[in-house]
Amino acid sequence: MAFRDYLTIPLLVDLKPGDKVQALDELVRTLCKTLGVRKNKQIMDEVLKREDSASTYIGQGVALPHARVPIEPEFAVVVGRCIAGIPFDAARGAQAQIIVLL
């Protein structure tokens, strides 16, 4: 199955410059609204818990935040971008331009 088949919405979410929590909140709200899921707080709490253990910034301007929360469909992806970059608690102050929430 192609990556695009897992995308929750077929377009990128343009994120406003800000901080990591704001960006993640916007992606979680978009995901929940698109899926019709009322688990915003639970999903956000799990994503932030994962980020607290270690940053999901993988380099080259990309971050892959993720969480396990029981929802339908079982697997969902939403992609956000911010050309200006969002500080992501990465080494040497690197910023994420692409955030793929799994």
mmCIF file of C-alpha atoms in Angstrom:
data_model
loop_
_atom_site.group_PDB
_atom_site.id
_atom_site.type_symbol
_atom_site.label_atom_id
_atom_site.label_comp_id
_atom_site.label_asym_id
_atom_site.label_seq_id
_atom_site.Cartn_x
_atom_site.Cartn_y
_atom_site.Cartn_z
ATOM 1 C CA MET A 1 0.000 0.000 0.000
ATOM 2 C CA ALA A 2 1.314 3.463 -0.873
ATOM 3 C CA PHE A 3 2.078 6.054 1.814
ATOM 4 C CA ARG A 4 -0.576 8.394 0.381
ATOM 5 C CA ASP A 5 -3.214 5.717 1.048
ATOM 6 C CA TYR A 6 -2.629 6.214 4.792
ATOM 7 C CA LEU A 7 -2.941 9.997 4.723
ATOM 8 C CA THR A 8 -5.877 11.210 6.766
ATOM 9 C CA ILE A 9 -6.300 14.198 4.521
ATOM 10 C CA PRO A 10 -4.890 14.431 1.011
ATOM 11 C CA LEU A 11 -3.317 17.861 1.463
ATOM 12 C CA LEU A 12 -0.632 19.319 3.638
ATOM 13 C CA VAL A 13 -1.665 21.405 6.627
ATOM 14 C CA ASP A 14 0.102 24.768 6.496
ATOM 15 C CA LEU A 15 1.253 25.382 10.051
ATOM 16 C CA LYS A 16 1.729 28.857 11.465
ATOM 17 C CA PRO A 17 5.192 29.624 12.824
ATOM 18 C CA GLY A 18 5.187 29.026 16.556
ATOM 19 C CA ASP A 19 6.308 26.345 18.930
ATOM 20 C CA LYS A 20 6.198 22.570 18.821
ATOM 21 C CA VAL A 21 3.153 22.254 21.075
ATOM 22 C CA GLN A 22 1.107 24.657 18.916
ATOM 23 C CA ALA A 23 2.055 22.756 15.764
ATOM 24 C CA LEU A 24 1.231 19.366 17.281
ATOM 25 C CA ASP A 25 -2.077 20.692 18.620
ATOM 26 C CA GLU A 26 -3.077 21.933 15.169
ATOM 27 C CA LEU A 27 -2.222 18.568 13.604
ATOM 28 C CA VAL A 28 -4.098 16.636 16.304
ATOM 29 C CA ARG A 29 -7.166 18.890 15.915
ATOM 30 C CA THR A 30 -7.064 18.418 12.124
ATOM 31 C CA LEU A 31 -6.764 14.655 12.499
ATOM 32 C CA CYS A 32 -9.653 14.429 14.986
ATOM 33 C CA LYS A 33 -11.914 16.712 12.971
ATOM 34 C CA THR A 34 -11.252 14.812 9.751
ATOM 35 C CA LEU A 35 -11.854 11.409 11.353
ATOM 36 C CA GLY A 36 -14.763 12.566 13.503
ATOM 37 C CA VAL A 37 -12.888 11.433 16.621
ATOM 38 C CA ARG A 38 -13.406 13.082 20.009
ATOM 39 C CA LYS A 39 -10.076 12.158 21.530
ATOM 40 C CA ASN A 40 -8.145 15.403 21.031
ATOM 41 C CA LYS A 41 -6.873 15.548 24.614
ATOM 42 C CA GLN A 42 -5.996 11.859 24.816
ATOM 43 C CA ILE A 43 -4.098 11.932 21.519
ATOM 44 C CA MET A 44 -2.326 15.179 22.383
ATOM 45 C CA ASP A 45 -1.336 13.844 25.821
ATOM 46 C CA GLU A 46 0.143 10.692 24.265
ATOM 47 C CA VAL A 47 2.029 12.645 21.580
ATOM 48 C CA LEU A 48 3.480 15.020 24.185
ATOM 49 C CA LYS A 49 4.401 12.105 26.467
ATOM 50 C CA ARG A 50 6.348 10.581 23.578
ATOM 51 C CA GLU A 51 8.046 13.921 22.835
ATOM 52 C CA ASP A 52 9.014 14.263 26.511
ATOM 53 C CA SER A 53 10.878 10.955 26.377
ATOM 54 C CA ALA A 54 12.874 11.986 23.277
ATOM 55 C CA SER A 55 12.401 14.408 20.415
ATOM 56 C CA THR A 56 11.013 12.809 17.264
ATOM 57 C CA TYR A 57 13.009 15.181 15.066
ATOM 58 C CA ILE A 58 14.942 12.899 12.676
ATOM 59 C CA GLY A 59 16.950 15.488 10.744
ATOM 60 C CA GLN A 60 16.838 17.342 7.434
ATOM 61 C CA GLY A 61 13.891 19.438 8.691
ATOM 62 C CA VAL A 62 11.629 16.425 9.337
ATOM 63 C CA ALA A 63 9.916 15.299 12.556
ATOM 64 C CA LEU A 64 7.840 12.126 13.023
ATOM 65 C CA PRO A 65 5.752 12.562 16.187
ATOM 66 C CA HIS A 66 3.571 9.570 16.970
ATOM 67 C CA ALA A 67 1.302 7.972 19.546
ATOM 68 C CA ARG A 68 -0.775 4.857 20.084
ATOM 69 C CA VAL A 69 -4.420 5.636 20.767
ATOM 70 C CA PRO A 70 -7.346 3.365 19.864
ATOM 71 C CA ILE A 71 -9.163 5.073 16.975
ATOM 72 C CA GLU A 72 -10.773 4.107 13.693
ATOM 73 C CA PRO A 73 -9.127 3.738 11.295
ATOM 74 C CA GLU A 74 -6.379 1.926 13.147
ATOM 75 C CA PHE A 75 -3.612 3.929 11.436
ATOM 76 C CA ALA A 76 -3.780 7.577 10.399
ATOM 77 C CA VAL A 77 -1.274 10.135 9.128
ATOM 78 C CA VAL A 78 -1.507 13.897 8.840
ATOM 79 C CA VAL A 79 1.321 16.027 7.422
ATOM 80 C CA GLY A 80 2.057 19.618 8.372
ATOM 81 C CA ARG A 81 4.573 22.036 6.940
ATOM 82 C CA CYS A 82 6.015 25.334 8.021
ATOM 83 C CA ILE A 83 8.597 26.798 5.661
ATOM 84 C CA ALA A 84 9.886 29.145 8.385
ATOM 85 C CA GLY A 85 10.513 26.129 10.625
ATOM 86 C CA ILE A 86 9.331 25.169 14.084
ATOM 87 C CA PRO A 87 11.774 24.628 16.965
ATOM 88 C CA PHE A 88 11.564 20.919 17.783
ATOM 89 C CA ASP A 89 13.981 20.431 20.687
ATOM 90 C CA ALA A 90 16.544 19.103 18.241
ATOM 91 C CA ALA A 91 20.311 19.162 18.466
ATOM 92 C CA ARG A 92 21.940 22.460 17.548
ATOM 93 C CA GLY A 93 18.549 24.194 17.512
ATOM 94 C CA ALA A 94 17.434 22.573 14.263
ATOM 95 C CA GLN A 95 13.895 23.327 13.174
ATOM 96 C CA ALA A 96 11.268 21.099 11.551
ATOM 97 C CA GLN A 97 9.714 22.259 8.305
ATOM 98 C CA ILE A 98 7.796 18.992 7.763
ATOM 99 C CA ILE A 99 5.962 17.280 10.632
ATOM 100 C CA VAL A 100 4.390 13.898 9.943
ATOM 101 C CA LEU A 101 2.015 12.964 12.770
ATOM 102 C CA LEU A 102 1.419 9.203 12.938
#
